[in-house]
């Protein structure tokens, strides 16, 4: 490949950029400027960023160039990135797209962010999202909705919609998102990029602003599986600051990318292709693209087996007990005293502490966050705890056992990420249950703590003039990231869906 021109630099993958940087064919300063320029060109149309840290980025790029010149570069030294605004960044506002945290500036980096910064990655800015991670469309941002670069009348998915839209539009070579019930995989699917939700505990949650602590996980959104491997390598591993962080050694993810999947036992769960209750209809274009992707994996040597995950139909109801319950506890900390926004009264000098707290929460939280807090507080209240929260935990165990049983027969599962493609802005905003249904195939994975990916596998034209990206979901047993990344890599070597770019 010849050295790219300045206007092509923003199109580079992480792996390509890293190679050109280490050969000194390009500088991080040039690459960072090209990305910042791309952000300036497209972000007016997609609103993927809540904060752009241009000065810091240029400074970090200069540091990276010095480090490269000194021969001390690591893989991500000098590579620009966007970070979802749910992850704490030292000295840079971290809002979770909530009015509650407007103006909040953390005094430390999340561990995943710190590890990228130690490698010398360059921060372009913070990604827009659904408030505190609660949503599937990025319409629940307190600031503005993000738009899908493939069709700016449509949502990018959520809650990491700003991250997926930025990567798809070339406004960041990669981003970090978080996934509690699908928030990395579903926006990656809607925007035609590659996303990985690691095994629960594989990446530290320290500095991730908690939504539902037993489900939250940090992961990469990038152009392809090879880039996801590089980023996961940097952020994975034990962290003494997160008690749920796994002590297991981190394997070499890039070395796992052999591209050979012959003999792979790949399960196809019939419940993930259902038309029935729990889904408001699978888009035929999604079904066709995912089915074709499974055929392609079979052609590459995978042995396809039909499997059943009968508890799938309970996952959504169960998730919407557990996630709001944890959210109601986690969000109790926003009392107007410790962080961010604080109601200052109406100037009359009246009101006691309780009123100040109530008003802070009334004005600081958006409607979806309030809905979740109320659902959770109800499910946890005495008299209802056993019927809702306790029951949901029991069902969660059954979901976990379902997966454990099929993983005795197969090495990984292939399914759609979402039954639908990106929908028009506003279409589901007033109907929470229809919004929740978009995540029917991603939530079970979080309930079981499993790793899973979204891999671009085609376009669906069924409900759009223009084709919209479809994501293939690959799910594996705990700590099977090397295998999942390799399946995705094998698929991406044989196909070019991940190379398609929106015409923005
Ligand atoms: N859409 C799901 C929810 O609203 C999942 C969000 C997420 O993964 N953060 O809870």
Short mmCIF file of C-alpha atoms and ligand atoms in Angstrom, two decimals:
data_model
loop_
_atom_site.label_atom_id
_atom_site.label_comp_id
_atom_site.label_asym_id
_atom_site.label_seq_id
_atom_site.Cartn_x
_atom_site.Cartn_y
_atom_site.Cartn_z
CA UNK A 1 0.00 0.00 0.00
CA UNK A 2 1.34 3.45 -0.89
CA UNK A 3 1.50 6.09 1.81
CA UNK A 4 -2.00 7.57 2.13
CA UNK A 5 -2.61 11.22 1.39
CA UNK A 6 -3.68 13.51 4.22
CA UNK A 7 -7.32 13.24 3.22
CA UNK A 8 -7.15 9.43 3.34
CA UNK A 9 -5.55 9.15 6.77
CA UNK A 10 -8.83 9.10 8.65
CA UNK A 11 -9.85 6.00 6.71
CA UNK A 12 -7.03 3.86 8.09
CA UNK A 13 -7.70 0.92 10.37
CA UNK A 14 -5.83 0.74 13.66
CA UNK A 15 -3.54 -1.99 12.32
CA UNK A 16 -2.73 -0.03 9.13
CA UNK A 17 -2.15 3.20 11.04
CA UNK A 18 0.06 1.44 13.57
CA UNK A 19 2.23 -0.03 10.82
CA UNK A 20 2.60 3.31 9.02
CA UNK A 21 3.42 5.07 12.29
CA UNK A 22 6.09 2.57 13.26
CA UNK A 23 7.64 2.76 9.77
CA UNK A 24 7.57 6.57 10.19
CA UNK A 25 5.61 6.88 6.94
CA UNK A 26 3.10 9.05 8.75
CA UNK A 27 3.19 10.91 12.06
CA UNK A 28 0.63 10.82 14.82
CA UNK A 29 0.32 14.60 14.42
CA UNK A 30 -0.76 14.16 10.78
CA UNK A 31 -3.09 11.29 11.61
CA UNK A 32 -4.64 13.15 14.53
CA UNK A 33 -5.13 16.31 12.48
CA UNK A 34 -6.79 14.30 9.73
CA UNK A 35 -9.16 12.70 12.25
CA UNK A 36 -9.96 16.04 13.91
CA UNK A 37 -10.68 17.49 10.49
CA UNK A 38 -12.95 14.56 9.72
CA UNK A 39 -14.77 15.14 13.02
CA UNK A 40 -15.21 18.81 12.07
CA UNK A 41 -16.57 17.78 8.64
CA UNK A 42 -19.08 15.13 9.68
CA UNK A 43 -20.02 15.70 13.29
CA UNK A 44 -22.45 18.49 12.41
CA UNK A 45 -24.45 15.81 10.57
CA UNK A 46 -24.18 12.91 13.04
CA UNK A 47 -23.51 14.46 16.51
CA UNK A 48 -21.38 11.54 17.64
CA UNK A 49 -19.28 13.59 20.08
CA UNK A 50 -20.35 15.38 23.25
CA UNK A 51 -16.85 16.75 23.82
CA UNK A 52 -14.01 17.13 21.31
CA UNK A 53 -10.59 17.39 22.98
CA UNK A 54 -8.68 18.85 20.02
CA UNK A 55 -5.92 20.61 21.99
CA UNK A 56 -5.28 17.62 24.19
CA UNK A 57 -5.29 15.34 21.13
CA UNK A 58 -2.61 17.44 19.40
CA UNK A 59 -0.51 17.47 22.54
CA UNK A 60 -0.83 13.70 22.99
CA UNK A 61 -0.01 13.20 19.30
CA UNK A 62 3.20 15.22 19.71
CA UNK A 63 4.10 13.11 22.76
CA UNK A 64 3.39 9.96 20.76
CA UNK A 65 5.62 11.11 17.90
CA UNK A 66 8.45 11.70 20.37
CA UNK A 67 7.91 8.24 21.83
CA UNK A 68 7.92 6.65 18.37
CA UNK A 69 11.13 8.53 17.49
CA UNK A 70 12.72 7.23 20.69
CA UNK A 71 11.86 3.67 19.66
CA UNK A 72 9.52 3.24 22.64
CA UNK A 73 6.25 2.85 20.78
CA UNK A 74 3.63 0.25 21.62
CA UNK A 75 0.93 -0.96 19.30
CA UNK A 76 -1.52 1.87 19.94
CA UNK A 77 0.99 4.69 20.38
CA UNK A 78 -0.22 7.66 18.35
CA UNK A 79 -3.58 6.11 17.35
CA UNK A 80 -6.58 8.43 17.86
CA UNK A 81 -9.69 7.17 19.63
CA UNK A 82 -13.07 8.20 20.98
CA UNK A 83 -14.24 7.16 24.47
CA UNK A 84 -17.90 6.73 25.40
CA UNK A 85 -18.84 9.46 27.88
CA UNK A 86 -19.67 6.83 30.51
CA UNK A 87 -15.97 6.19 31.15
CA UNK A 88 -14.10 8.56 33.44
CA UNK A 89 -11.37 10.65 31.85
CA UNK A 90 -9.07 12.58 34.15
CA UNK A 91 -9.51 16.33 33.73
CA UNK A 92 -12.07 15.94 30.93
CA UNK A 93 -15.83 16.29 31.48
CA UNK A 94 -17.62 12.94 31.82
CA UNK A 95 -21.36 13.49 31.57
CA UNK A 96 -22.94 10.09 30.80
CA UNK A 97 -25.07 12.29 28.52
CA UNK A 98 -27.01 13.35 31.60
CA UNK A 99 -27.88 16.81 32.86
CA UNK A 100 -27.12 15.30 36.26
CA UNK A 101 -23.40 15.15 35.45
CA UNK A 102 -23.10 18.28 33.31
CA UNK A 103 -19.88 19.94 34.39
CA UNK A 104 -18.57 16.89 36.26
CA UNK A 105 -14.82 16.51 35.71
CA UNK A 106 -13.31 13.27 37.08
CA UNK A 107 -9.96 13.33 38.84
CA UNK A 108 -8.93 9.92 37.53
CA UNK A 109 -9.09 7.77 34.41
CA UNK A 110 -11.13 4.59 34.14
CA UNK A 111 -8.68 1.66 34.08
CA UNK A 112 -9.50 0.85 30.44
CA UNK A 113 -8.83 4.48 29.49
CA UNK A 114 -5.64 4.61 31.58
CA UNK A 115 -4.32 1.50 29.84
CA UNK A 116 -4.91 3.04 26.41
CA UNK A 117 -3.32 6.29 27.49
CA UNK A 118 -0.29 4.41 28.85
CA UNK A 119 0.12 2.88 25.40
CA UNK A 120 0.05 6.42 23.98
CA UNK A 121 -3.36 6.37 22.29
CA UNK A 122 -4.68 9.87 21.50
CA UNK A 123 -8.04 11.04 22.85
CA UNK A 124 -10.16 12.80 20.19
CA UNK A 125 -13.11 13.25 22.54
CA UNK A 126 -16.06 11.68 24.33
CA UNK A 127 -18.90 9.80 22.66
CA UNK A 128 -22.59 10.61 22.89
CA UNK A 129 -24.85 7.93 24.36
CA UNK A 130 -28.20 7.22 25.95
CA UNK A 131 -28.28 8.80 29.41
CA UNK A 132 -26.30 6.57 31.81
CA UNK A 133 -26.42 3.82 29.15
CA UNK A 134 -30.19 3.40 29.32
CA UNK A 135 -31.55 3.05 25.83
CA UNK A 136 -31.12 1.48 22.42
CA UNK A 137 -31.04 4.48 20.10
CA UNK A 138 -28.97 7.33 21.61
CA UNK A 139 -32.18 9.37 21.57
CA UNK A 140 -32.08 9.38 25.39
CA UNK A 141 -29.04 11.65 25.49
CA UNK A 142 -29.84 14.77 27.51
CA UNK A 143 -27.95 16.83 24.91
CA UNK A 144 -28.93 15.72 21.38
CA UNK A 145 -29.57 12.49 19.49
CA UNK A 146 -26.78 10.96 17.43
CA UNK A 147 -27.65 10.16 13.81
CA UNK A 148 -26.75 7.09 11.79
CA UNK A 149 -24.10 7.92 9.16
CA UNK A 150 -25.80 5.51 6.71
CA UNK A 151 -29.04 7.47 6.91
CA UNK A 152 -29.11 10.55 9.11
CA UNK A 153 -32.89 10.23 9.53
CA UNK A 154 -32.26 7.05 11.51
CA UNK A 155 -30.82 6.17 14.88
CA UNK A 156 -27.30 4.75 15.24
CA UNK A 157 -28.48 2.30 17.92
CA UNK A 158 -27.49 2.62 21.53
CA UNK A 159 -26.48 3.18 24.06
CA UNK A 160 -22.93 3.51 22.61
CA UNK A 161 -24.42 5.18 19.49
CA UNK A 162 -21.90 8.03 19.41
CA UNK A 163 -19.03 5.55 19.41
CA UNK A 164 -20.41 3.34 16.63
CA UNK A 165 -21.46 6.32 14.49
CA UNK A 166 -18.02 7.93 14.88
CA UNK A 167 -16.18 4.78 13.81
CA UNK A 168 -18.56 4.20 10.88
CA UNK A 169 -18.15 7.79 9.66
CA UNK A 170 -14.36 7.78 9.99
CA UNK A 171 -14.56 10.28 12.87
CA UNK A 172 -12.44 7.91 15.01
CA UNK A 173 -10.37 4.85 14.04
CA UNK A 174 -11.76 3.11 17.11
CA UNK A 175 -13.80 3.76 20.22
CA UNK A 176 -14.48 2.25 23.61
CA UNK A 177 -18.10 1.51 24.39
CA UNK A 178 -19.86 -0.29 27.20
CA UNK A 179 -22.40 -3.10 27.00
CA UNK A 180 -24.95 -3.85 29.73
CA UNK A 181 -27.60 -5.44 27.51
CA UNK A 182 -26.30 -4.88 24.01
CA UNK A 183 -24.91 -1.37 23.94
CA UNK A 184 -21.73 -2.25 22.05
CA UNK A 185 -23.12 -4.93 19.72
CA UNK A 186 -26.42 -3.32 18.72
CA UNK A 187 -25.01 0.10 17.66
CA UNK A 188 -22.08 -1.68 15.95
CA UNK A 189 -24.68 -3.70 14.05
CA UNK A 190 -26.78 -0.63 13.12
CA UNK A 191 -23.70 1.30 11.95
CA UNK A 192 -21.87 -1.49 10.09
CA UNK A 193 -18.81 -1.68 12.33
CA UNK A 194 -17.30 -4.44 14.47
CA UNK A 195 -17.91 -4.52 18.22
CA UNK A 196 -16.86 -6.85 21.02
CA UNK A 197 -18.47 -7.25 24.42
CA UNK A 198 -15.90 -9.17 26.45
CA UNK A 199 -16.57 -11.78 29.14
CA UNK A 200 -17.87 -10.18 32.34
CA UNK A 201 -14.77 -9.35 34.39
CA UNK A 202 -12.31 -9.48 31.49
CA UNK A 203 -12.00 -5.68 31.34
CA UNK A 204 -11.98 -3.65 34.56
CA UNK A 205 -15.11 -1.66 35.37
CA UNK A 206 -13.14 0.77 37.53
CA UNK A 207 -14.08 4.26 36.35
CA UNK A 208 -17.06 3.01 34.33
CA UNK A 209 -20.00 4.95 35.75
CA UNK A 210 -22.21 2.13 37.02
CA UNK A 211 -25.56 1.36 35.41
CA UNK A 212 -26.12 -2.32 36.31
CA UNK A 213 -22.95 -3.59 37.94
CA UNK A 214 -23.50 -7.31 37.41
CA UNK A 215 -23.97 -6.77 33.66
CA UNK A 216 -21.77 -3.79 32.64
CA UNK A 217 -18.68 -4.46 30.56
CA UNK A 218 -16.26 -2.27 28.54
CA UNK A 219 -15.22 -3.21 25.01
CA UNK A 220 -13.93 -2.01 21.64
CA UNK A 221 -15.82 -0.76 18.59
CA UNK A 222 -13.61 -0.73 15.49
CA UNK A 223 -13.50 -1.41 11.76
CA UNK A 224 -12.72 -5.11 12.00
CA UNK A 225 -11.94 -8.05 14.26
CA UNK A 226 -8.18 -7.62 13.93
CA UNK A 227 -8.47 -4.09 15.36
CA UNK A 228 -10.74 -5.31 18.15
CA UNK A 229 -8.06 -7.86 19.07
CA UNK A 230 -5.42 -5.11 19.37
CA UNK A 231 -7.63 -2.93 21.54
CA UNK A 232 -8.82 -5.77 23.78
CA UNK A 233 -5.15 -6.71 24.29
CA UNK A 234 -4.50 -3.26 25.69
CA UNK A 235 -7.51 -3.02 28.01
CA UNK A 236 -8.02 -6.60 29.27
CA UNK A 237 -6.56 -8.01 32.45
CA UNK A 238 -6.85 -8.06 36.17
CA UNK A 239 -7.35 -4.83 38.08
CA UNK A 240 -7.16 -4.83 41.87
CA UNK A 241 -9.54 -1.85 41.86
CA UNK A 242 -12.42 -3.95 40.49
CA UNK A 243 -13.36 -6.85 42.76
CA UNK A 244 -15.14 -8.62 39.87
CA UNK A 245 -12.14 -8.36 37.56
CA UNK A 246 -10.88 -11.80 36.47
CA UNK A 247 -7.37 -12.90 37.48
CA UNK A 248 -6.93 -15.14 34.41
CA UNK A 249 -3.91 -14.35 32.25
CA UNK A 250 -4.61 -12.39 29.05
CA UNK A 251 -3.90 -14.46 25.92
CA UNK A 252 -2.37 -13.06 22.74
CA UNK A 253 -5.54 -12.16 20.83
CA UNK A 254 -3.85 -11.24 17.56
CA UNK A 255 -1.98 -14.55 17.54
CA UNK A 256 -5.36 -16.29 17.69
CA UNK A 257 -6.33 -14.83 14.31
CA UNK A 258 -5.27 -17.76 12.17
CA UNK A 259 -8.26 -17.39 9.85
CA UNK A 260 -8.74 -21.17 10.11
CA UNK A 261 -12.14 -22.28 11.40
CA UNK A 262 -12.25 -25.78 9.95
CA UNK A 263 -13.85 -28.17 12.39
CA UNK A 264 -15.48 -25.35 14.37
CA UNK A 265 -18.80 -26.50 15.85
CA UNK A 266 -21.12 -23.55 15.34
CA UNK A 267 -24.56 -23.57 16.94
CA UNK A 268 -27.54 -21.74 15.50
CA UNK A 269 -30.16 -21.14 18.22
CA UNK A 270 -33.63 -21.47 16.71
CA UNK A 271 -35.13 -19.02 19.26
CA UNK A 272 -32.99 -16.21 17.80
CA UNK A 273 -34.84 -16.39 14.50
CA UNK A 274 -38.32 -16.41 15.97
CA UNK A 275 -41.26 -14.40 14.75
CA UNK A 276 -43.26 -15.17 17.84
CA UNK A 277 -44.00 -13.30 21.04
CA UNK A 278 -41.10 -11.37 22.47
CA UNK A 279 -40.08 -10.06 19.09
CA UNK A 280 -42.09 -7.59 17.09
CA UNK A 281 -41.06 -9.27 13.94
CA UNK A 282 -37.72 -10.08 12.44
CA UNK A 283 -36.89 -8.01 9.42
CA UNK A 284 -36.66 -10.46 6.48
CA UNK A 285 -33.55 -8.65 5.29
CA UNK A 286 -31.86 -9.33 8.63
CA UNK A 287 -32.80 -12.99 8.45
CA UNK A 288 -31.47 -13.27 4.89
CA UNK A 289 -28.14 -11.56 5.67
CA UNK A 290 -27.53 -13.58 8.84
CA UNK A 291 -28.48 -16.85 7.14
CA UNK A 292 -26.08 -16.08 4.29
CA UNK A 293 -23.33 -15.32 6.81
CA UNK A 294 -23.87 -18.68 8.51
CA UNK A 295 -23.68 -20.38 5.09
CA UNK A 296 -20.41 -18.55 4.48
CA UNK A 297 -19.01 -19.79 7.80
CA UNK A 298 -20.05 -23.32 6.81
CA UNK A 299 -18.20 -22.88 3.52
CA UNK A 300 -15.13 -21.89 5.53
CA UNK A 301 -15.25 -25.21 7.37
CA UNK A 302 -17.61 -24.69 10.30
CA UNK A 303 -19.96 -27.52 11.12
CA UNK A 304 -23.41 -26.00 11.67
CA UNK A 305 -25.64 -27.45 14.36
CA UNK A 306 -29.17 -26.39 15.26
CA UNK A 307 -29.45 -25.78 19.00
CA UNK A 308 -32.14 -24.57 21.36
CA UNK A 309 -31.99 -21.97 24.14
CA UNK A 310 -35.53 -22.31 25.51
CA UNK A 311 -35.17 -19.64 28.22
CA UNK A 312 -34.51 -16.93 25.60
CA UNK A 313 -38.14 -15.80 25.76
CA UNK A 314 -37.77 -14.91 29.46
CA UNK A 315 -34.53 -12.96 29.11
CA UNK A 316 -36.09 -9.61 28.27
CA UNK A 317 -38.52 -9.59 31.19
CA UNK A 318 -35.80 -10.82 33.51
CA UNK A 319 -33.30 -8.18 32.32
CA UNK A 320 -35.85 -5.42 32.84
CA UNK A 321 -36.15 -6.44 36.47
CA UNK A 322 -32.45 -6.92 37.21
CA UNK A 323 -30.98 -3.97 35.28
CA UNK A 324 -33.42 -1.38 36.71
CA UNK A 325 -33.00 -2.84 40.21
CA UNK A 326 -29.24 -2.37 40.04
CA UNK A 327 -29.71 1.03 38.40
CA UNK A 328 -32.00 2.24 41.18
CA UNK A 329 -29.32 1.36 43.72
CA UNK A 330 -26.40 2.73 41.68
CA UNK A 331 -28.12 6.01 40.83
CA UNK A 332 -29.03 6.69 44.46
CA UNK A 333 -25.66 8.44 44.72
CA UNK A 334 -26.86 11.42 42.67
CA UNK A 335 -28.17 13.47 45.54
CA UNK A 336 -27.00 16.91 44.49
CA UNK A 337 -24.20 16.84 47.06
CA UNK A 338 -21.49 14.55 45.76
CA UNK A 339 -21.42 15.00 41.98
CA UNK A 340 -22.45 17.30 39.20
CA UNK A 341 -25.79 19.09 39.17
CA UNK A 342 -27.28 20.42 42.37
CA UNK A 343 -30.63 22.16 42.65
CA UNK A 344 -30.00 25.58 44.14
CA UNK A 345 -33.52 26.49 45.18
CA UNK A 346 -35.75 29.14 43.71
CA UNK A 347 -33.89 32.01 45.36
CA UNK A 348 -36.49 32.32 48.13
CA UNK A 349 -34.29 30.59 50.70
CA UNK A 350 -36.95 27.97 51.42
CA UNK A 351 -36.67 24.20 51.13
CA UNK A 352 -34.91 21.66 53.25
CA UNK A 353 -32.34 19.00 52.38
CA UNK A 354 -34.99 16.52 51.21
CA UNK A 355 -36.53 19.03 48.88
CA UNK A 356 -33.09 19.86 47.46
CA UNK A 357 -32.46 16.17 46.76
CA UNK A 358 -35.86 15.64 45.24
CA UNK A 359 -35.56 18.65 42.96
CA UNK A 360 -32.01 17.71 41.97
CA UNK A 361 -33.24 14.29 40.85
CA UNK A 362 -36.39 15.70 39.27
CA UNK A 363 -34.45 18.12 37.07
CA UNK A 364 -31.21 16.15 36.71
CA UNK A 365 -32.56 12.85 35.34
CA UNK A 366 -34.34 12.34 32.02
CA UNK A 367 -37.62 10.41 31.68
CA UNK A 368 -36.14 7.00 30.79
CA UNK A 369 -33.73 7.09 33.73
CA UNK A 370 -36.60 7.99 36.07
CA UNK A 371 -38.67 5.14 34.63
CA UNK A 372 -35.83 2.68 35.34
CA UNK A 373 -35.30 3.98 38.87
CA UNK A 374 -39.00 3.59 39.62
CA UNK A 375 -39.16 0.09 38.10
CA UNK A 376 -36.11 -0.95 40.08
CA UNK A 377 -37.22 0.57 43.36
CA UNK A 378 -40.56 -1.20 42.94
CA UNK A 379 -39.00 -4.57 42.13
CA UNK A 380 -36.76 -4.31 45.20
CA UNK A 381 -39.38 -3.08 47.62
CA UNK A 382 -40.40 -5.29 50.51
CA UNK A 383 -43.37 -7.41 49.59
CA UNK A 384 -42.38 -7.44 45.89
CA UNK A 385 -38.73 -8.45 46.20
CA UNK A 386 -39.42 -12.20 46.15
CA UNK A 387 -41.96 -12.00 43.36
CA UNK A 388 -39.76 -9.87 41.07
CA UNK A 389 -36.08 -9.49 41.91
CA UNK A 390 -35.57 -12.89 43.50
CA UNK A 391 -37.55 -14.63 40.75
CA UNK A 392 -35.56 -12.81 38.07
CA UNK A 393 -32.31 -13.96 39.65
CA UNK A 394 -33.56 -17.55 39.55
CA UNK A 395 -34.49 -17.20 35.87
CA UNK A 396 -31.06 -15.69 35.26
CA UNK A 397 -29.53 -18.91 36.57
CA UNK A 398 -31.64 -20.91 34.11
CA UNK A 399 -30.47 -18.69 31.24
CA UNK A 400 -26.87 -19.25 32.27
CA UNK A 401 -27.47 -23.02 32.44
CA UNK A 402 -29.07 -22.99 28.99
CA UNK A 403 -25.90 -21.52 27.50
CA UNK A 404 -23.65 -23.84 29.51
CA UNK A 405 -25.57 -26.83 28.16
CA UNK A 406 -25.26 -25.80 24.49
CA UNK A 407 -21.58 -24.97 24.93
CA UNK A 408 -20.99 -28.64 25.70
CA UNK A 409 -22.05 -29.35 22.12
CA UNK A 410 -20.78 -26.32 20.20
CA UNK A 411 -17.79 -23.95 20.35
CA UNK A 412 -19.74 -20.80 19.51
CA UNK A 413 -23.18 -19.57 18.49
CA UNK A 414 -24.18 -17.51 15.45
CA UNK A 415 -27.34 -15.40 15.44
CA UNK A 416 -28.59 -11.93 14.56
CA UNK A 417 -27.58 -9.04 16.84
CA UNK A 418 -31.01 -7.44 16.53
CA UNK A 419 -34.24 -8.46 14.78
CA UNK A 420 -34.29 -5.09 13.01
CA UNK A 421 -31.99 -2.62 11.26
CA UNK A 422 -31.59 1.04 12.25
CA UNK A 423 -35.05 2.56 12.64
CA UNK A 424 -36.16 6.15 12.00
CA UNK A 425 -35.47 8.70 14.73
CA UNK A 426 -38.60 9.02 16.85
CA UNK A 427 -40.18 5.75 15.70
CA UNK A 428 -39.85 3.95 19.04
CA UNK A 429 -39.10 6.88 21.34
CA UNK A 430 -42.59 7.00 22.86
CA UNK A 431 -42.99 3.27 23.27
CA UNK A 432 -40.50 1.90 25.81
CA UNK A 433 -41.45 -1.74 25.32
CA UNK A 434 -40.94 -1.57 21.54
CA UNK A 435 -37.58 0.05 22.26
CA UNK A 436 -36.65 -2.72 24.74
CA UNK A 437 -37.53 -5.40 22.17
CA UNK A 438 -34.70 -4.25 19.91
CA UNK A 439 -32.29 -5.88 22.38
CA UNK A 440 -34.06 -9.22 22.66
CA UNK A 441 -31.05 -11.14 21.21
CA UNK A 442 -28.30 -9.26 23.01
CA UNK A 443 -29.55 -9.21 26.62
CA UNK A 444 -29.24 -12.99 27.31
CA UNK A 445 -25.47 -12.79 26.77
CA UNK A 446 -25.10 -10.18 29.54
CA UNK A 447 -27.28 -12.21 31.87
CA UNK A 448 -24.82 -15.09 31.46
CA UNK A 449 -21.66 -12.92 31.46
CA UNK A 450 -20.55 -14.30 28.08
CA UNK A 451 -18.38 -12.66 25.41
CA UNK A 452 -20.07 -11.78 22.11
CA UNK A 453 -19.36 -9.83 18.94
CA UNK A 454 -21.23 -7.96 16.26
CA UNK A 455 -19.77 -8.44 12.80
CA UNK A 456 -21.08 -6.61 9.68
CA UNK A 457 -22.69 -9.25 7.43
CA UNK A 458 -24.66 -7.40 4.80
CA UNK A 459 -27.38 -4.86 4.19
CA UNK A 460 -31.13 -5.10 4.48
CA UNK A 461 -33.28 -3.17 2.06
CA UNK A 462 -36.65 -4.38 3.24
CA UNK A 463 -37.74 -1.27 5.10
CA UNK A 464 -35.50 1.35 3.60
CA UNK A 465 -34.72 2.66 0.13
CA UNK A 466 -31.10 2.55 0.99
CA UNK A 467 -29.63 -0.64 2.42
CA UNK A 468 -28.86 -0.54 6.11
CA UNK A 469 -26.16 -2.58 7.85
CA UNK A 470 -26.93 -5.92 9.48
CA UNK A 471 -24.80 -7.46 12.23
CA UNK A 472 -24.03 -11.12 12.77
CA UNK A 473 -23.74 -11.96 16.45
CA UNK A 474 -21.12 -14.48 17.55
CA UNK A 475 -21.45 -15.73 21.14
CA UNK A 476 -19.00 -17.95 22.99
CA UNK A 477 -18.38 -19.49 26.40
CA UNK A 478 -16.56 -17.50 29.09
CA UNK A 479 -13.13 -16.27 28.01
CA UNK A 480 -13.52 -17.54 24.44
CA UNK A 481 -12.60 -14.14 22.98
CA UNK A 482 -9.67 -15.63 21.00
CA UNK A 483 -12.04 -18.03 19.25
CA UNK A 484 -14.74 -15.40 18.60
CA UNK A 485 -12.19 -12.96 17.21
CA UNK A 486 -10.81 -15.70 14.98
CA UNK A 487 -14.25 -16.64 13.62
CA UNK A 488 -14.94 -12.97 12.88
CA UNK A 489 -11.51 -12.58 11.30
CA UNK A 490 -11.96 -15.66 9.11
CA UNK A 491 -15.31 -14.27 7.98
CA UNK A 492 -13.86 -10.83 7.30
CA UNK A 493 -11.04 -12.30 5.23
CA UNK A 494 -13.63 -14.02 3.04
CA UNK A 495 -16.08 -11.09 2.80
CA UNK A 496 -15.91 -7.34 2.48
CA UNK A 497 -19.03 -6.15 4.35
CA UNK A 498 -16.82 -4.53 6.99
CA UNK A 499 -15.11 -2.45 4.29
CA UNK A 500 -18.31 -0.73 3.12
CA UNK A 501 -18.43 2.93 4.17
CA UNK A 502 -21.39 5.27 4.38
CA UNK A 503 -21.35 8.07 1.81
CA UNK A 504 -21.21 10.85 4.35
N1 LIG B 1 -30.82 -1.09 25.70
C1 LIG B 1 -30.52 -1.77 26.93
C2 LIG B 1 -30.96 -0.91 28.09
O1 LIG B 1 -31.51 0.10 27.85
C3 LIG B 1 -29.05 -2.05 27.02
C4 LIG B 1 -28.26 -0.82 27.25
C5 LIG B 1 -26.81 -1.08 27.52
O2 LIG B 1 -26.27 -2.12 27.15
N2 LIG B 1 -26.17 -0.14 28.20
O3 LIG B 1 -30.78 -1.24 29.21
#
